[in-house]
């Protein structure tokens, strides 16, 4: 099934391209809570892998093809949701791998401005010195305080 997206200006095109980066592995894990689906996948990038940082992408998928932070929200509520993901969500994410709890060393949020039905959290964890077999089999834990969905655990 193909999806047609009409791009009206270059800013929209750039935002769409930023959301459609290649390099994800096929293995993902989904969890759904209160109409929001969370999908985690490892970002495969040799440059980052050599530096001992494990990069993960968490997609936030909304119902009906709407971005979860835009669907049915007033402006004040929208700015609060956006502020959380831009500035505070990294405090609620950690990696559990090799018997350790690891805080993020890198984080950025891709706001897709409702051009597509999802937004993306990219998060990196320092895995240098860890056994690659257990670092690759960990679990990312996210307490999404915005939507009060409790603790979301995703393998990657």
PDB file of C-alpha atoms in Angstrom, residues 8-145:
ATOM      1  CA  UNK A   8       3.971  22.024   0.025  1.00  0.00           C
ATOM      2  CA  UNK A   9       7.230  23.624   0.999  1.00  0.00           C
ATOM      3  CA  UNK A  10      10.875  22.769   1.544  1.00  0.00           C
ATOM      4  CA  UNK A  11      10.577  22.872   5.359  1.00  0.00           C
ATOM      5  CA  UNK A  12       7.976  20.116   5.253  1.00  0.00           C
ATOM      6  CA  UNK A  13      10.250  18.088   2.980  1.00  0.00           C
ATOM      7  CA  UNK A  14      13.197  18.448   5.357  1.00  0.00           C
ATOM      8  CA  UNK A  15      11.100  17.456   8.358  1.00  0.00           C
ATOM      9  CA  UNK A  16       9.807  14.415   6.550  1.00  0.00           C
ATOM     10  CA  UNK A  17      13.314  13.358   5.525  1.00  0.00           C
ATOM     11  CA  UNK A  18      14.547  13.734   9.107  1.00  0.00           C
ATOM     12  CA  UNK A  19      11.887  11.257  10.187  1.00  0.00           C
ATOM     13  CA  UNK A  20      12.647   8.713   7.477  1.00  0.00           C
ATOM     14  CA  UNK A  21      16.300   8.000   8.214  1.00  0.00           C
ATOM     15  CA  UNK A  22      17.647   4.646   7.134  1.00  0.00           C
ATOM     16  CA  UNK A  23      19.681   2.342   9.323  1.00  0.00           C
ATOM     17  CA  UNK A  24      17.066   0.821  11.600  1.00  0.00           C
ATOM     18  CA  UNK A  25      17.193  -2.887  12.078  1.00  0.00           C
ATOM     19  CA  UNK A  26      14.129  -4.927  11.277  1.00  0.00           C
ATOM     20  CA  UNK A  27      13.789  -6.071  14.884  1.00  0.00           C
ATOM     21  CA  UNK A  28      11.468  -3.838  16.850  1.00  0.00           C
ATOM     22  CA  UNK A  29       9.308  -4.194  19.909  1.00  0.00           C
ATOM     23  CA  UNK A  30       5.881  -2.654  20.335  1.00  0.00           C
ATOM     24  CA  UNK A  31       3.927  -1.742  23.426  1.00  0.00           C
ATOM     25  CA  UNK A  32       0.525  -0.040  23.396  1.00  0.00           C
ATOM     26  CA  UNK A  33      -0.953   2.017  26.224  1.00  0.00           C
ATOM     27  CA  UNK A  34      -3.991   4.327  26.187  1.00  0.00           C
ATOM     28  CA  UNK A  35      -4.077   4.655  22.412  1.00  0.00           C
ATOM     29  CA  UNK A  36      -0.343   5.287  22.047  1.00  0.00           C
ATOM     30  CA  UNK A  37       1.993   2.683  20.620  1.00  0.00           C
ATOM     31  CA  UNK A  38       5.678   2.693  21.490  1.00  0.00           C
ATOM     32  CA  UNK A  39       8.113   1.052  19.067  1.00  0.00           C
ATOM     33  CA  UNK A  40      11.826   0.626  19.784  1.00  0.00           C
ATOM     34  CA  UNK A  41      14.561  -0.229  17.296  1.00  0.00           C
ATOM     35  CA  UNK A  42      18.317  -0.070  17.312  1.00  0.00           C
ATOM     36  CA  UNK A  43      19.881   2.580  15.084  1.00  0.00           C
ATOM     37  CA  UNK A  44      22.663   0.829  13.203  1.00  0.00           C
ATOM     38  CA  UNK A  45      25.471   3.291  12.594  1.00  0.00           C
ATOM     39  CA  UNK A  46      29.085   2.154  12.426  1.00  0.00           C
ATOM     40  CA  UNK A  47      30.449   5.545  13.454  1.00  0.00           C
ATOM     41  CA  UNK A  48      28.498   5.461  16.716  1.00  0.00           C
ATOM     42  CA  UNK A  49      29.055   1.738  17.271  1.00  0.00           C
ATOM     43  CA  UNK A  50      32.823   2.269  17.227  1.00  0.00           C
ATOM     44  CA  UNK A  51      32.492   4.912  19.934  1.00  0.00           C
ATOM     45  CA  UNK A  52      30.782   2.492  22.350  1.00  0.00           C
ATOM     46  CA  UNK A  53      27.378   4.185  22.254  1.00  0.00           C
ATOM     47  CA  UNK A  54      24.212   2.198  21.635  1.00  0.00           C
ATOM     48  CA  UNK A  55      21.664   4.373  19.793  1.00  0.00           C
ATOM     49  CA  UNK A  56      17.970   3.522  19.941  1.00  0.00           C
ATOM     50  CA  UNK A  57      14.940   5.030  18.263  1.00  0.00           C
ATOM     51  CA  UNK A  58      11.607   5.069  20.095  1.00  0.00           C
ATOM     52  CA  UNK A  59       8.634   5.900  17.897  1.00  0.00           C
ATOM     53  CA  UNK A  60       5.490   7.302  19.492  1.00  0.00           C
ATOM     54  CA  UNK A  61       2.590   6.334  17.243  1.00  0.00           C
ATOM     55  CA  UNK A  62      -0.875   7.814  17.676  1.00  0.00           C
ATOM     56  CA  UNK A  63      -4.309   6.588  16.685  1.00  0.00           C
ATOM     57  CA  UNK A  64      -5.858   7.441  13.351  1.00  0.00           C
ATOM     58  CA  UNK A  65      -2.623   8.573  11.729  1.00  0.00           C
ATOM     59  CA  UNK A  66      -2.254  11.519  14.135  1.00  0.00           C
ATOM     60  CA  UNK A  67       0.883  12.392  16.055  1.00  0.00           C
ATOM     61  CA  UNK A  68       0.246  11.583  19.743  1.00  0.00           C
ATOM     62  CA  UNK A  69       1.280  15.042  20.912  1.00  0.00           C
ATOM     63  CA  UNK A  70      -1.042  16.783  18.445  1.00  0.00           C
ATOM     64  CA  UNK A  71      -4.175  14.698  18.569  1.00  0.00           C
ATOM     65  CA  UNK A  72      -7.130  16.449  20.212  1.00  0.00           C
ATOM     66  CA  UNK A  73      -5.067  18.972  22.197  1.00  0.00           C
ATOM     67  CA  UNK A  74      -5.470  22.652  22.944  1.00  0.00           C
ATOM     68  CA  UNK A  75      -2.488  24.947  22.319  1.00  0.00           C
ATOM     69  CA  UNK A  76      -1.461  25.116  25.995  1.00  0.00           C
ATOM     70  CA  UNK A  77      -1.655  21.359  26.352  1.00  0.00           C
ATOM     71  CA  UNK A  78       0.284  20.877  23.114  1.00  0.00           C
ATOM     72  CA  UNK A  79       3.135  23.153  24.241  1.00  0.00           C
ATOM     73  CA  UNK A  80       3.322  21.288  27.566  1.00  0.00           C
ATOM     74  CA  UNK A  81       3.511  17.931  25.795  1.00  0.00           C
ATOM     75  CA  UNK A  82       6.141  19.239  23.393  1.00  0.00           C
ATOM     76  CA  UNK A  83       8.223  20.775  26.206  1.00  0.00           C
ATOM     77  CA  UNK A  84       8.285  17.436  28.016  1.00  0.00           C
ATOM     78  CA  UNK A  85       9.633  15.535  25.003  1.00  0.00           C
ATOM     79  CA  UNK A  86      12.102  18.267  24.022  1.00  0.00           C
ATOM     80  CA  UNK A  87      13.506  18.969  27.491  1.00  0.00           C
ATOM     81  CA  UNK A  88      12.544  16.401  30.130  1.00  0.00           C
ATOM     82  CA  UNK A  89      11.753  12.941  28.722  1.00  0.00           C
ATOM     83  CA  UNK A  90      15.408  11.879  28.816  1.00  0.00           C
ATOM     84  CA  UNK A  91      15.173  11.970  32.621  1.00  0.00           C
ATOM     85  CA  UNK A  92      12.539   9.215  32.410  1.00  0.00           C
ATOM     86  CA  UNK A  93      14.471   6.861  30.102  1.00  0.00           C
ATOM     87  CA  UNK A  94      17.192   4.371  30.970  1.00  0.00           C
ATOM     88  CA  UNK A  95      18.709   1.172  29.614  1.00  0.00           C
ATOM     89  CA  UNK A  96      18.799  -2.087  31.557  1.00  0.00           C
ATOM     90  CA  UNK A  97      21.611  -4.251  30.166  1.00  0.00           C
ATOM     91  CA  UNK A  98      24.320  -6.531  31.577  1.00  0.00           C
ATOM     92  CA  UNK A  99      22.845  -6.176  35.064  1.00  0.00           C
ATOM     93  CA  UNK A 100      23.239  -2.391  34.976  1.00  0.00           C
ATOM     94  CA  UNK A 101      20.901   0.589  34.809  1.00  0.00           C
ATOM     95  CA  UNK A 102      22.377   3.091  32.341  1.00  0.00           C
ATOM     96  CA  UNK A 103      21.280   6.717  31.924  1.00  0.00           C
ATOM     97  CA  UNK A 104      21.300   8.312  28.449  1.00  0.00           C
ATOM     98  CA  UNK A 105      24.425  10.082  27.186  1.00  0.00           C
ATOM     99  CA  UNK A 106      22.652  11.517  24.142  1.00  0.00           C
ATOM    100  CA  UNK A 107      19.066  12.464  23.422  1.00  0.00           C
ATOM    101  CA  UNK A 108      17.059  14.321  20.821  1.00  0.00           C
ATOM    102  CA  UNK A 109      13.398  14.464  19.922  1.00  0.00           C
ATOM    103  CA  UNK A 110      12.115  14.659  16.344  1.00  0.00           C
ATOM    104  CA  UNK A 111       8.843  16.556  16.227  1.00  0.00           C
ATOM    105  CA  UNK A 112       7.249  15.599  12.920  1.00  0.00           C
ATOM    106  CA  UNK A 113       4.665  18.394  13.102  1.00  0.00           C
ATOM    107  CA  UNK A 114       1.892  15.898  12.352  1.00  0.00           C
ATOM    108  CA  UNK A 115       3.194  15.365   8.795  1.00  0.00           C
ATOM    109  CA  UNK A 116       3.279  11.672   9.674  1.00  0.00           C
ATOM    110  CA  UNK A 117       1.403   9.840  12.438  1.00  0.00           C
ATOM    111  CA  UNK A 118       4.358   9.455  14.789  1.00  0.00           C
ATOM    112  CA  UNK A 119       7.107  11.324  16.595  1.00  0.00           C
ATOM    113  CA  UNK A 120      10.572   9.957  17.341  1.00  0.00           C
ATOM    114  CA  UNK A 121      12.825   9.889  20.389  1.00  0.00           C
ATOM    115  CA  UNK A 122      16.483   9.104  19.625  1.00  0.00           C
ATOM    116  CA  UNK A 123      18.491   8.136  22.670  1.00  0.00           C
ATOM    117  CA  UNK A 124      22.084   6.946  23.152  1.00  0.00           C
ATOM    118  CA  UNK A 125      23.591   4.903  25.978  1.00  0.00           C
ATOM    119  CA  UNK A 126      27.270   4.428  26.838  1.00  0.00           C
ATOM    120  CA  UNK A 127      28.017   0.714  26.412  1.00  0.00           C
ATOM    121  CA  UNK A 128      31.800   0.971  26.122  1.00  0.00           C
ATOM    122  CA  UNK A 129      33.498  -1.833  27.993  1.00  0.00           C
ATOM    123  CA  UNK A 130      30.319  -3.912  28.204  1.00  0.00           C
ATOM    124  CA  UNK A 131      30.030  -7.411  26.768  1.00  0.00           C
ATOM    125  CA  UNK A 132      28.451  -6.854  23.316  1.00  0.00           C
ATOM    126  CA  UNK A 133      26.264  -9.949  23.684  1.00  0.00           C
ATOM    127  CA  UNK A 134      24.377  -8.600  26.699  1.00  0.00           C
ATOM    128  CA  UNK A 135      24.530  -4.915  25.683  1.00  0.00           C
ATOM    129  CA  UNK A 136      22.633  -5.828  22.523  1.00  0.00           C
ATOM    130  CA  UNK A 137      19.974  -7.774  24.435  1.00  0.00           C
ATOM    131  CA  UNK A 138      18.978  -5.135  26.944  1.00  0.00           C
ATOM    132  CA  UNK A 139      15.727  -3.356  27.533  1.00  0.00           C
ATOM    133  CA  UNK A 140      14.966   0.352  27.272  1.00  0.00           C
ATOM    134  CA  UNK A 141      12.683   1.558  30.058  1.00  0.00           C
ATOM    135  CA  UNK A 142      10.558   4.684  29.623  1.00  0.00           C
ATOM    136  CA  UNK A 143       8.188   6.220  32.149  1.00  0.00           C
ATOM    137  CA  UNK A 144       6.141   8.437  29.816  1.00  0.00           C
ATOM    138  CA  UNK A 145       4.821  10.988  32.314  1.00  0.00           C
TER     139      UNK A 145
END
